[in-house]
C-alpha atoms as a printed R data frame, in Angstrom:
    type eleno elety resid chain resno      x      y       z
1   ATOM     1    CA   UNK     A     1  0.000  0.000   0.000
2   ATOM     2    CA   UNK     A     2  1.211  3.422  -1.097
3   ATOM     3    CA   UNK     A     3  1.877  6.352   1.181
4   ATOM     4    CA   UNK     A     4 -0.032  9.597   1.296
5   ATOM     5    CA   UNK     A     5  0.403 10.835  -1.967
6   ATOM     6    CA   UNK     A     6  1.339 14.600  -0.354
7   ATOM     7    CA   UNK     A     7  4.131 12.904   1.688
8   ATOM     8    CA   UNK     A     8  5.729 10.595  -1.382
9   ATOM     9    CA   UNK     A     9  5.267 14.277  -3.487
10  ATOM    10    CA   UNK     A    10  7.246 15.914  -0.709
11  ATOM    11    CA   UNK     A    11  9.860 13.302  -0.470
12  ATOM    12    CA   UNK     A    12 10.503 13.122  -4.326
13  ATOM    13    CA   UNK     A    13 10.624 17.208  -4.208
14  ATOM    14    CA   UNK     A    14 13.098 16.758  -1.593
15  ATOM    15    CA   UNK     A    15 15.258 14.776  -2.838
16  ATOM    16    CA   UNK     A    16 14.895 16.635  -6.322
17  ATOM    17    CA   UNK     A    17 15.767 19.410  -4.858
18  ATOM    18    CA   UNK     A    18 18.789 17.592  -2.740
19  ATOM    19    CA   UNK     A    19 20.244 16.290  -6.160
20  ATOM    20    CA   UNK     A    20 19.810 19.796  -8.435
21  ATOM    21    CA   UNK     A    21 21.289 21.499  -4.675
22  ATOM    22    CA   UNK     A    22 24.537 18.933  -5.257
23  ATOM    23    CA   UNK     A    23 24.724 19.512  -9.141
24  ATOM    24    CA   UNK     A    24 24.671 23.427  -8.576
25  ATOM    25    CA   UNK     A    25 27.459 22.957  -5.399
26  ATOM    26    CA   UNK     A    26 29.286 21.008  -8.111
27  ATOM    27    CA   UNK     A    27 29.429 23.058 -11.456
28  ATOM    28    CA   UNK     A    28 29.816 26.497  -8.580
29  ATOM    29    CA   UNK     A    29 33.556 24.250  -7.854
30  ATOM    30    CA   UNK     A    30 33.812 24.017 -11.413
31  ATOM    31    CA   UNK     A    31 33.348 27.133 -12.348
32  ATOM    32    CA   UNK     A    32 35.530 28.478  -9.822
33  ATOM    33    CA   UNK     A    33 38.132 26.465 -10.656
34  ATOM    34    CA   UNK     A    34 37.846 26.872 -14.474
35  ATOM    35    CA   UNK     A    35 38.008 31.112 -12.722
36  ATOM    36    CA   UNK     A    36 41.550 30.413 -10.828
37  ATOM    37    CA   UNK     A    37 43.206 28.969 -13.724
38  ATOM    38    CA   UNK     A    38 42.281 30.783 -15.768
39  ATOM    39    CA   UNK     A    39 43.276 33.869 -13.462
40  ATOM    40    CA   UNK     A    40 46.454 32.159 -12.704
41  ATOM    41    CA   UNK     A    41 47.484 31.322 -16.575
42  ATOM    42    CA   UNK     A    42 47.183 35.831 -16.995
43  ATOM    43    CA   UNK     A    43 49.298 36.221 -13.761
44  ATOM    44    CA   UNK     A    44 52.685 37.906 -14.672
45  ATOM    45    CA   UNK     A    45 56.064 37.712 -12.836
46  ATOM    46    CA   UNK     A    46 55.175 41.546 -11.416
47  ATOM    47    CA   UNK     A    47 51.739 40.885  -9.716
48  ATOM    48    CA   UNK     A    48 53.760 37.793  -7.478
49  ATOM    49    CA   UNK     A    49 56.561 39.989  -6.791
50  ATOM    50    CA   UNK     A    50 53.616 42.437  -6.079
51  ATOM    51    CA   UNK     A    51 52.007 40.002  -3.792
52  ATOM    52    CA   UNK     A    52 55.513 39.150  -2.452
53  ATOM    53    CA   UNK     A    53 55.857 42.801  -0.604
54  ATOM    54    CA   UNK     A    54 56.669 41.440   3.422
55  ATOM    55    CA   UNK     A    55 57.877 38.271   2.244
56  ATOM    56    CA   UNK     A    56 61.219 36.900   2.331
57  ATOM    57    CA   UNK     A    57 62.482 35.720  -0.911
58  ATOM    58    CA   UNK     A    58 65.728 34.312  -2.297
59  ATOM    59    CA   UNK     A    59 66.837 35.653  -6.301
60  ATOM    60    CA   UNK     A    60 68.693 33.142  -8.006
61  ATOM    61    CA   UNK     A    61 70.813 34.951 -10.698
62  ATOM    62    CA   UNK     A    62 73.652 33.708 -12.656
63  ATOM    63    CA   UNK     A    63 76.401 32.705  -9.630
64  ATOM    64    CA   UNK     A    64 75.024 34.302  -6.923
65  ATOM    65    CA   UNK     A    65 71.979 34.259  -4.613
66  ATOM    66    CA   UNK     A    66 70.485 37.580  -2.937
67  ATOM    67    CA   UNK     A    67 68.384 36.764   0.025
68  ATOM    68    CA   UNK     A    68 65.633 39.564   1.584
69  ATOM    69    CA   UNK     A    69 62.737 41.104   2.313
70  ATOM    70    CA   UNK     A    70 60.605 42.602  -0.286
71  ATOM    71    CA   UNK     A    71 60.473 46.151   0.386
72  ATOM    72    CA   UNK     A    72 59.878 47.326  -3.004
73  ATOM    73    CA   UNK     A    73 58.857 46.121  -6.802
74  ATOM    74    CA   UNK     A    74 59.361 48.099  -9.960
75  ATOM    75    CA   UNK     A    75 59.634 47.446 -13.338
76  ATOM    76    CA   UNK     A    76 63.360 48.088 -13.687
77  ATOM    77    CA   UNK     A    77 63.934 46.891 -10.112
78  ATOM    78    CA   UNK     A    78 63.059 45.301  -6.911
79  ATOM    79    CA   UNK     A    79 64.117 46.512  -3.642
80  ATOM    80    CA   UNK     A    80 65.358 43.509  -0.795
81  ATOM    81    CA   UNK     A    81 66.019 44.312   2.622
82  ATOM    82    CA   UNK     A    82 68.598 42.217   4.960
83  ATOM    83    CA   UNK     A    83 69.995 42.918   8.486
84  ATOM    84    CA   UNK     A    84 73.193 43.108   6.619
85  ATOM    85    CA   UNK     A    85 72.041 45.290   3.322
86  ATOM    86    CA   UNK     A    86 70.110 47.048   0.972
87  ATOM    87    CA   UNK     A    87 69.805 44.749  -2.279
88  ATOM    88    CA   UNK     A    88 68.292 46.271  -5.253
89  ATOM    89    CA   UNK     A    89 68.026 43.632  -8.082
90  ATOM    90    CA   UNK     A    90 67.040 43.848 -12.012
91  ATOM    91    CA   UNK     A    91 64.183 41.547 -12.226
92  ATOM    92    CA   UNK     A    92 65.026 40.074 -16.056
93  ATOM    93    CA   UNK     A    93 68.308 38.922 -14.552
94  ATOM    94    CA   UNK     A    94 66.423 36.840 -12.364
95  ATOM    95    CA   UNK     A    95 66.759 32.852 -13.333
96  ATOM    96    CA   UNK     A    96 64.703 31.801 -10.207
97  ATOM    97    CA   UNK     A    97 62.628 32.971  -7.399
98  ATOM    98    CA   UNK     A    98 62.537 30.781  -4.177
99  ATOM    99    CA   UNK     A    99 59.515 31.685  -1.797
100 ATOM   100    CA   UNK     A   100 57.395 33.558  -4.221
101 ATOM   101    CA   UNK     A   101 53.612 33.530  -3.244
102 ATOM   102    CA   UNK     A   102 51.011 32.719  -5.303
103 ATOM   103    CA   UNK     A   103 48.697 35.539  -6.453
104 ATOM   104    CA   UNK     A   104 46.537 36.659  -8.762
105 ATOM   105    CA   UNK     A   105 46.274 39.712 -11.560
106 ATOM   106    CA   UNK     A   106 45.428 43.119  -9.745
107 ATOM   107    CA   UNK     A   107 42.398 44.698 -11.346
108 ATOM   108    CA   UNK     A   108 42.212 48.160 -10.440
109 ATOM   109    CA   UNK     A   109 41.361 51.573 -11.940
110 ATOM   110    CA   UNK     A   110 43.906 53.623 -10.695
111 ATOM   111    CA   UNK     A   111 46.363 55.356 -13.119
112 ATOM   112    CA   UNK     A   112 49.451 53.564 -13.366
113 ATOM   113    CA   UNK     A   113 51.999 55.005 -10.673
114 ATOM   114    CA   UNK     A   114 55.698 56.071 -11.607
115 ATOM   115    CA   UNK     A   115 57.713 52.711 -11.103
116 ATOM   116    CA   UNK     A   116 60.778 52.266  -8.766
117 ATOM   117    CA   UNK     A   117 63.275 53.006 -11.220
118 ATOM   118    CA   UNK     A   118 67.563 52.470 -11.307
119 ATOM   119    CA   UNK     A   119 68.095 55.981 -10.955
120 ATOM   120    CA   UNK     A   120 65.308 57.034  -7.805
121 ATOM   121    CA   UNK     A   121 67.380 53.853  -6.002
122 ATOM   122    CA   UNK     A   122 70.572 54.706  -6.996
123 ATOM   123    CA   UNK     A   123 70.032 58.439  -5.856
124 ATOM   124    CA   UNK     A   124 68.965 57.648  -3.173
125 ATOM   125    CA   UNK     A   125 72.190 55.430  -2.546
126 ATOM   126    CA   UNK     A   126 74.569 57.955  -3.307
127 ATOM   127    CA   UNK     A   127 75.740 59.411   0.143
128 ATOM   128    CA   UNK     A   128 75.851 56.043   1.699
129 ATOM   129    CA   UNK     A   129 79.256 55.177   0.879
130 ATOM   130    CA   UNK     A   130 80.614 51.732  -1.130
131 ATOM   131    CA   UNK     A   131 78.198 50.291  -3.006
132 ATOM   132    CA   UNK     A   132 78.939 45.997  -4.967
133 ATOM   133    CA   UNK     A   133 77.571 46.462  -8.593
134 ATOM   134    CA   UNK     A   134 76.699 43.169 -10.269
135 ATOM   135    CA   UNK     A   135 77.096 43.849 -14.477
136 ATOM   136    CA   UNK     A   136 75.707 41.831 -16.662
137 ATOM   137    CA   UNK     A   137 78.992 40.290 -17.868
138 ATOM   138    CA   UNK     A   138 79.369 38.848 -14.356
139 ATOM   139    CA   UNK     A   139 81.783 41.516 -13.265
140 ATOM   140    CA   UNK     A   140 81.141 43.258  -9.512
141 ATOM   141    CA   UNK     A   141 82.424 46.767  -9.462
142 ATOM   142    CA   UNK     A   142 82.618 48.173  -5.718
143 ATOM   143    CA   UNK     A   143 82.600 52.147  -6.100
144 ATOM   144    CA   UNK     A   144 81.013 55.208  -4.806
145 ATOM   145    CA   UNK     A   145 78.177 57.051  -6.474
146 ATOM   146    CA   UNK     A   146 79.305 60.444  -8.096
147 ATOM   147    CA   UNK     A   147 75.998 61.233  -9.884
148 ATOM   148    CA   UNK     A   148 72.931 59.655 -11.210
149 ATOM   149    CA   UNK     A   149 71.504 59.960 -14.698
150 ATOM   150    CA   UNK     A   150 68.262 59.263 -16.411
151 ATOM   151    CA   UNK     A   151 70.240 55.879 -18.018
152 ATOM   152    CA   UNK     A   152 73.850 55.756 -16.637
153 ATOM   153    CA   UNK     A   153 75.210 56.165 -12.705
154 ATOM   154    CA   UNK     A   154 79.238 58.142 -12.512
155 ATOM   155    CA   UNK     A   155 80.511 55.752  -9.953
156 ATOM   156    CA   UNK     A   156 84.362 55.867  -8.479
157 ATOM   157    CA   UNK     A   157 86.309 52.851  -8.068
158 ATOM   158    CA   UNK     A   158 88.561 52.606  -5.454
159 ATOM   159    CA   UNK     A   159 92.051 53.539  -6.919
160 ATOM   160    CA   UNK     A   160 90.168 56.672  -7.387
161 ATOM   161    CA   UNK     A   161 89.266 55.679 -11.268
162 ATOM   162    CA   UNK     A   162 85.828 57.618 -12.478
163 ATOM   163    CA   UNK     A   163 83.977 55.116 -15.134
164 ATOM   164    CA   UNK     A   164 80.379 55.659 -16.497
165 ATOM   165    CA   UNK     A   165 77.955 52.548 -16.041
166 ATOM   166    CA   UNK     A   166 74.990 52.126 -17.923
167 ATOM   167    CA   UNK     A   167 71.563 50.869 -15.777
168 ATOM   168    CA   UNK     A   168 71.039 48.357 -18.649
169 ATOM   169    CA   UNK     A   169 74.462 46.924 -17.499
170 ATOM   170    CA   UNK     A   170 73.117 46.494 -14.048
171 ATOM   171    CA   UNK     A   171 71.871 43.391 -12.549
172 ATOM   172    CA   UNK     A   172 71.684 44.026  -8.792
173 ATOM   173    CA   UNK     A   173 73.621 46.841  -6.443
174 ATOM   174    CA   UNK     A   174 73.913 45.771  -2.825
175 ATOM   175    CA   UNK     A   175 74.757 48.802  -0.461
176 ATOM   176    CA   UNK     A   176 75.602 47.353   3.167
177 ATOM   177    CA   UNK     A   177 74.007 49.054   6.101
């Protein structure tokens, strides 16, 4: 003998309703996923580093390994802090990143800022005594800053030698504290 005919209706609408609830929970995970890779695959190097601000991270470039704190991230350069130095480094030079965070694209309105540029760091490097220049031919100049230009840095060697170096030479300056 059947039940009430308003209770097996209820039950089947339950469970209908139970099943569609599961299929929705299901293609929502789906479509969220499908979201995050997709979000992931337009991520570029510069919204990590972005993300990375407060984060220790490790640079691997060609024979050598800067260690630090993100303090700051520019196009032409990112900014490390250590107890022992300042590190600014030339992202392209870059062959690895060790402790990089995941992160997404930043969407946002706001007009592009000014980036952290060669010349605003090395400026504001040049009273502070010896600074290590890493070149991109693997050479590491130690010399004080004499002046700053818009693509080049007047730096003093020390057997007192003046030599022009170009900021596309550059792959990271370390000034110690």
């Amino acid at each position: 003998m059947a039940g009430d005919p308003l209770e097996v209706m209820g039950s089947v609408i339950s469970q209908e309703a139970s099943r569609l609830q599961a299929l929705t929970d299901e293609e929502l995970f789906l479509d969220a996923r499908d979201i995050a890779d997709a979000e992931r695959q337009r991520a570029r190097i510069c919204d990590r580093l972005e993300a990375a601000r407060g984060f220790t991270l490790s640079c691997h470039l060609a024979g050598v390994v800067l260690n630090g704190v993100v303090s700051e991230v520019g196009r032409e350069v990112i900014l490390l802090e250590s107890s022992a130095a300042s590190l600014a480094i030339e992202p392209l030079a870059v062959l690895r990143f060790s402790g990089l965070p995941h992160a997404l694209r930043r969407e946002c309105d706001e007009a592009p800022r000014v980036g952290l540029t060669w010349s605003a760091v090395l400026r504001g490097w040049s009273e502070s005594g010896t600074v290590r220049f890493g070149m991109a031919d693997g050479e590491v100049l130690s010399a004080v800053i004499d002046a700053v230009g818009a693509d080049h840095v007047d730096i003093r060697l020390p057997d007192g030698e003046s030599t022009t170096v170009m900021l596309a030479g550059l792959r990271f300056a370390v000034k110690s504290r």
